[in-house]
């Protein structure tokens, strides 16, 4: 039996014709359905950046968009010694929370809690209201940059310290093709290809009643193709970083319609 045949059999034995049983789990945890699905395939929830099962990456389909991975930047401005006077604090989370008060947005529904999500989250090539954008540079590094002149907030002079009121200020950097010498952390090429460039990926589809009825497979992915999708805006950065939580929540996603276009085989 091939790896794919084994996965199909596991789907038929453990998943098909079932609804996810998430009773007893945290209702506010968005990933609980995905965890249930992983458990049906014998995949343990972990932070590994390798393919989930026999060389295949399992993707749980959510309502409208599906993630490639939660991949934090390799460098953030709030960890740079040059700006330590601005991003001060004994703990990393304190420095990061200061960043959020400058480049994020307060959420009235969360008692004014700041986050780097929604409106402030930078998209490719075009500056947003907060003067931020993503840009692909040498070696396919992705940077989030800020330009004071592009910041349209009426009170920006009160929010942004003088030392940060400049053009092309680098807020974050993801290493692209490789990790530079004397630097630490995986580059995006390794993160993407370790997960998706072995045997490929698979997902399970539910009908309108929420019952799983088929399993779908897609081909392996290369970083060269993926970074082109970032350039086109098909793959996008979906930050969920917020004040008081140390986890960066740096998802890279594409809409489900795009994922569906990658499906090459389907089995019921």
Tab-separated table of C-alpha atoms in Angstrom:
chain	number	residue	atom	x	y	z
A	1	UNK	CA	0.000	0.000	0.000
A	2	UNK	CA	1.397	3.408	-0.947
A	3	UNK	CA	1.388	6.342	1.480
A	4	UNK	CA	-1.494	7.920	-0.435
A	5	UNK	CA	-3.503	4.694	-0.333
A	6	UNK	CA	-2.950	4.429	3.417
A	7	UNK	CA	-4.173	8.001	3.938
A	8	UNK	CA	-7.265	7.349	1.796
A	9	UNK	CA	-8.026	4.234	3.858
A	10	UNK	CA	-7.600	6.213	7.102
A	11	UNK	CA	-10.038	8.785	5.760
A	12	UNK	CA	-12.621	6.116	4.944
A	13	UNK	CA	-12.172	4.381	8.305
A	14	UNK	CA	-11.943	7.378	10.634
A	15	UNK	CA	-13.315	10.506	8.947
A	16	UNK	CA	-15.828	9.835	6.179
A	17	UNK	CA	-19.501	10.315	7.129
A	18	UNK	CA	-18.545	11.957	10.424
A	19	UNK	CA	-19.010	15.415	11.862
A	20	UNK	CA	-16.087	16.770	13.945
A	21	UNK	CA	-16.752	16.064	17.621
A	22	UNK	CA	-15.431	19.164	19.369
A	23	UNK	CA	-17.475	18.831	22.544
A	24	UNK	CA	-15.435	19.495	25.649
A	25	UNK	CA	-13.001	21.774	23.798
A	26	UNK	CA	-12.548	25.509	24.107
A	27	UNK	CA	-15.308	27.085	21.997
A	28	UNK	CA	-13.138	30.172	21.374
A	29	UNK	CA	-10.321	28.061	19.883
A	30	UNK	CA	-10.572	28.453	16.105
A	31	UNK	CA	-8.396	25.410	15.449
A	32	UNK	CA	-10.417	22.830	17.356
A	33	UNK	CA	-11.977	21.299	14.215
A	34	UNK	CA	-8.529	21.015	12.661
A	35	UNK	CA	-7.207	19.312	15.782
A	36	UNK	CA	-10.051	16.801	15.659
A	37	UNK	CA	-9.191	16.030	12.027
A	38	UNK	CA	-5.498	15.643	12.839
A	39	UNK	CA	-6.301	13.185	15.605
A	40	UNK	CA	-8.376	11.047	13.220
A	41	UNK	CA	-5.272	10.644	11.086
A	42	UNK	CA	-3.022	10.046	14.097
A	43	UNK	CA	-1.272	13.399	13.688
A	44	UNK	CA	-0.301	15.009	16.989
A	45	UNK	CA	-0.677	18.767	17.436
A	46	UNK	CA	2.849	20.196	17.480
A	47	UNK	CA	4.978	23.039	16.218
A	48	UNK	CA	6.909	20.883	13.747
A	49	UNK	CA	7.564	22.431	10.360
A	50	UNK	CA	7.693	19.081	8.560
A	51	UNK	CA	4.940	17.393	6.549
A	52	UNK	CA	2.279	15.929	8.821
A	53	UNK	CA	1.793	12.380	7.557
A	54	UNK	CA	4.017	10.121	5.437
A	55	UNK	CA	5.323	13.075	3.431
A	56	UNK	CA	1.913	14.755	2.981
A	57	UNK	CA	0.799	17.970	4.651
A	58	UNK	CA	-2.747	17.921	6.045
A	59	UNK	CA	-4.655	21.162	5.542
A	60	UNK	CA	-7.904	21.766	7.396
A	61	UNK	CA	-10.216	23.894	5.295
A	62	UNK	CA	-11.750	26.820	7.168
A	63	UNK	CA	-14.654	29.024	6.125
A	64	UNK	CA	-12.997	31.190	3.468
A	65	UNK	CA	-9.199	30.956	3.639
A	66	UNK	CA	-6.614	28.299	4.468
A	67	UNK	CA	-3.142	28.796	5.893
A	68	UNK	CA	0.234	27.656	4.623
A	69	UNK	CA	1.768	28.197	8.040
A	70	UNK	CA	2.147	30.441	11.051
A	71	UNK	CA	5.536	31.857	10.103
A	72	UNK	CA	6.892	34.705	12.213
A	73	UNK	CA	9.377	37.177	10.804
A	74	UNK	CA	13.060	36.483	11.415
A	75	UNK	CA	13.679	40.101	12.416
A	76	UNK	CA	11.478	42.710	14.092
A	77	UNK	CA	12.274	46.366	14.678
A	78	UNK	CA	11.376	46.087	18.361
A	79	UNK	CA	14.303	43.683	18.848
A	80	UNK	CA	16.867	45.926	17.136
A	81	UNK	CA	19.452	47.578	19.419
A	82	UNK	CA	19.285	50.753	17.324
A	83	UNK	CA	15.777	51.402	18.652
A	84	UNK	CA	16.105	49.959	22.146
A	85	UNK	CA	15.309	53.344	23.730
A	86	UNK	CA	11.915	53.333	22.017
A	87	UNK	CA	11.081	49.659	22.461
A	88	UNK	CA	12.191	49.383	26.053
A	89	UNK	CA	11.241	46.693	28.537
A	90	UNK	CA	12.754	43.829	30.449
A	91	UNK	CA	10.711	41.254	28.570
A	92	UNK	CA	10.284	40.661	24.852
A	93	UNK	CA	6.514	40.951	25.111
A	94	UNK	CA	6.850	44.445	26.600
A	95	UNK	CA	8.967	45.591	23.651
A	96	UNK	CA	6.541	43.972	21.208
A	97	UNK	CA	3.523	45.603	22.897
A	98	UNK	CA	5.152	49.012	22.518
A	99	UNK	CA	5.444	48.268	18.791
A	100	UNK	CA	1.708	47.570	18.676
A	101	UNK	CA	0.818	50.945	20.192
A	102	UNK	CA	2.761	52.679	17.388
A	103	UNK	CA	2.035	50.552	14.334
A	104	UNK	CA	-1.118	48.706	15.387
A	105	UNK	CA	-4.676	49.754	16.043
A	106	UNK	CA	-6.797	49.767	19.229
A	107	UNK	CA	-9.927	47.621	19.230
A	108	UNK	CA	-12.812	49.236	21.081
A	109	UNK	CA	-14.568	45.867	21.346
A	110	UNK	CA	-11.507	44.521	23.207
A	111	UNK	CA	-11.264	47.427	25.688
A	112	UNK	CA	-8.777	49.302	23.521
A	113	UNK	CA	-6.410	46.368	23.084
A	114	UNK	CA	-3.872	47.030	20.310
A	115	UNK	CA	-3.237	44.581	17.498
A	116	UNK	CA	-1.278	44.349	14.256
A	117	UNK	CA	-4.201	42.853	12.381
A	118	UNK	CA	-6.975	43.996	10.099
A	119	UNK	CA	-6.375	47.544	8.814
A	120	UNK	CA	-2.734	47.943	9.945
A	121	UNK	CA	-1.664	44.541	8.561
A	122	UNK	CA	0.558	45.290	5.540
A	123	UNK	CA	-0.283	43.920	2.090
A	124	UNK	CA	1.976	43.562	-0.917
A	125	UNK	CA	3.265	46.697	-2.683
A	126	UNK	CA	0.498	49.136	-1.712
A	127	UNK	CA	0.683	51.349	1.387
A	128	UNK	CA	-2.272	51.092	3.738
A	129	UNK	CA	-3.769	53.857	5.895
A	130	UNK	CA	-1.098	53.177	8.512
A	131	UNK	CA	1.771	53.794	6.064
A	132	UNK	CA	2.744	50.141	5.834
A	133	UNK	CA	3.245	47.675	3.020
A	134	UNK	CA	4.995	44.393	2.183
A	135	UNK	CA	7.773	44.300	-0.380
A	136	UNK	CA	9.872	41.489	-1.853
A	137	UNK	CA	13.548	42.406	-1.996
A	138	UNK	CA	16.927	40.774	-2.699
A	139	UNK	CA	17.105	36.998	-2.152
A	140	UNK	CA	13.302	36.947	-2.043
A	141	UNK	CA	13.270	38.322	1.479
A	142	UNK	CA	9.892	39.801	2.391
A	143	UNK	CA	9.933	43.010	4.413
A	144	UNK	CA	7.190	44.954	6.112
A	145	UNK	CA	8.097	48.617	5.815
A	146	UNK	CA	6.710	51.879	7.120
A	147	UNK	CA	6.848	55.354	5.576
A	148	UNK	CA	5.773	58.310	7.704
A	149	UNK	CA	4.755	60.302	4.623
A	150	UNK	CA	2.302	57.530	3.646
A	151	UNK	CA	0.748	57.339	7.124
A	152	UNK	CA	-2.731	58.873	6.878
A	153	UNK	CA	-3.580	58.857	10.570
A	154	UNK	CA	-4.508	62.387	11.634
A	155	UNK	CA	-2.623	62.080	14.935
A	156	UNK	CA	0.445	60.260	13.631
A	157	UNK	CA	2.822	62.907	15.007
A	158	UNK	CA	1.567	62.075	18.491
A	159	UNK	CA	1.831	58.308	17.951
A	160	UNK	CA	5.096	57.839	16.062
A	161	UNK	CA	8.333	58.840	17.880
A	162	UNK	CA	10.590	61.291	16.019
A	163	UNK	CA	13.248	58.632	15.406
A	164	UNK	CA	10.724	56.523	13.466
A	165	UNK	CA	9.295	59.351	11.351
A	166	UNK	CA	11.143	58.323	8.201
A	167	UNK	CA	10.699	56.643	4.833
A	168	UNK	CA	11.201	52.927	4.212
A	169	UNK	CA	11.579	52.015	7.876
A	170	UNK	CA	11.893	48.234	8.101
A	171	UNK	CA	9.447	46.840	10.646
A	172	UNK	CA	9.961	43.134	9.988
A	173	UNK	CA	11.886	40.820	7.668
A	174	UNK	CA	11.294	37.238	6.614
A	175	UNK	CA	14.377	35.581	5.096
A	176	UNK	CA	13.500	34.247	1.633
A	177	UNK	CA	15.860	31.940	-0.244
A	178	UNK	CA	18.263	31.386	2.639
A	179	UNK	CA	19.199	32.450	6.131
A	180	UNK	CA	22.148	34.891	6.033
A	181	UNK	CA	25.465	33.865	7.563
A	182	UNK	CA	25.600	34.502	11.326
A	183	UNK	CA	21.801	34.799	11.453
A	184	UNK	CA	19.403	32.340	13.069
A	185	UNK	CA	16.031	30.924	12.108
A	186	UNK	CA	14.603	29.101	9.104
A	187	UNK	CA	14.083	30.971	5.858
A	188	UNK	CA	10.723	30.889	4.072
A	189	UNK	CA	12.032	28.512	1.407
A	190	UNK	CA	12.783	25.875	4.033
A	191	UNK	CA	9.532	26.476	5.894
A	192	UNK	CA	7.441	26.131	2.740
A	193	UNK	CA	9.277	23.234	1.120
A	194	UNK	CA	9.755	21.210	4.312
A	195	UNK	CA	5.962	21.105	4.612
A	196	UNK	CA	4.720	21.035	1.031
A	197	UNK	CA	7.503	19.857	-1.295
A	198	UNK	CA	7.754	16.211	-0.274
A	199	UNK	CA	4.741	14.286	-1.575
A	200	UNK	CA	2.258	17.144	-1.556
A	201	UNK	CA	-0.767	17.921	0.582
A	202	UNK	CA	-4.338	16.804	1.224
A	203	UNK	CA	-7.559	18.161	2.678
A	204	UNK	CA	-10.959	16.728	3.593
A	205	UNK	CA	-14.202	18.280	2.394
A	206	UNK	CA	-17.513	18.562	4.273
A	207	UNK	CA	-20.996	18.882	2.826
A	208	UNK	CA	-23.599	21.462	3.838
A	209	UNK	CA	-24.513	19.352	6.863
A	210	UNK	CA	-20.928	19.505	8.116
A	211	UNK	CA	-20.247	15.843	7.330
A	212	UNK	CA	-16.962	14.772	5.724
A	213	UNK	CA	-17.518	13.087	2.379
A	214	UNK	CA	-14.326	13.248	0.285
A	215	UNK	CA	-10.556	13.640	0.478
A	216	UNK	CA	-8.580	15.764	-1.985
A	217	UNK	CA	-4.883	15.786	-2.879
A	218	UNK	CA	-2.617	18.459	-4.357
A	219	UNK	CA	0.870	18.342	-5.854
A	220	UNK	CA	4.094	19.367	-4.056
A	221	UNK	CA	4.858	23.098	-3.913
A	222	UNK	CA	8.121	24.945	-4.488
A	223	UNK	CA	9.177	28.220	-2.944
A	224	UNK	CA	9.764	29.825	-6.354
A	225	UNK	CA	6.097	29.334	-7.226
A	226	UNK	CA	4.932	30.402	-3.770
A	227	UNK	CA	6.864	33.683	-3.672
A	228	UNK	CA	5.394	34.571	-7.073
A	229	UNK	CA	1.944	34.099	-5.540
A	230	UNK	CA	2.934	36.494	-2.752
A	231	UNK	CA	3.993	39.037	-5.380
A	232	UNK	CA	0.599	38.680	-7.058
A	233	UNK	CA	-1.282	39.026	-3.770
A	234	UNK	CA	-2.791	35.524	-4.030
A	235	UNK	CA	-0.851	34.462	-0.942
A	236	UNK	CA	-1.139	37.126	1.737
A	237	UNK	CA	0.126	37.931	5.213
A	238	UNK	CA	-2.668	37.666	7.780
A	239	UNK	CA	-1.255	38.928	11.066
A	240	UNK	CA	-3.101	38.323	14.311
A	241	UNK	CA	-0.501	39.781	16.681
A	242	UNK	CA	-2.144	41.447	19.661
A	243	UNK	CA	-1.265	43.099	22.946
A	244	UNK	CA	-0.678	40.855	25.944
A	245	UNK	CA	-0.137	37.629	23.975
A	246	UNK	CA	3.437	36.565	23.286
A	247	UNK	CA	2.510	34.471	20.243
A	248	UNK	CA	3.113	36.461	17.028
A	249	UNK	CA	0.224	34.909	15.037
A	250	UNK	CA	1.809	35.436	11.625
A	251	UNK	CA	-0.293	33.392	9.221
A	252	UNK	CA	0.354	33.218	5.486
A	253	UNK	CA	-2.857	32.284	3.703
A	254	UNK	CA	-4.723	32.013	0.420
A	255	UNK	CA	-8.459	32.009	-0.225
A	256	UNK	CA	-10.096	28.584	-0.468
A	257	UNK	CA	-10.903	29.140	-4.124
A	258	UNK	CA	-7.180	29.146	-4.886
A	259	UNK	CA	-6.557	26.008	-2.818
A	260	UNK	CA	-9.391	24.292	-4.699
A	261	UNK	CA	-7.685	25.158	-7.996
A	262	UNK	CA	-4.643	23.159	-6.858
A	263	UNK	CA	-6.551	19.923	-6.246
A	264	UNK	CA	-5.460	17.191	-8.663
A	265	UNK	CA	-7.172	14.079	-7.236
A	266	UNK	CA	-10.351	13.420	-5.265
A	267	UNK	CA	-11.526	10.219	-3.545
A	268	UNK	CA	-14.759	9.395	-1.741
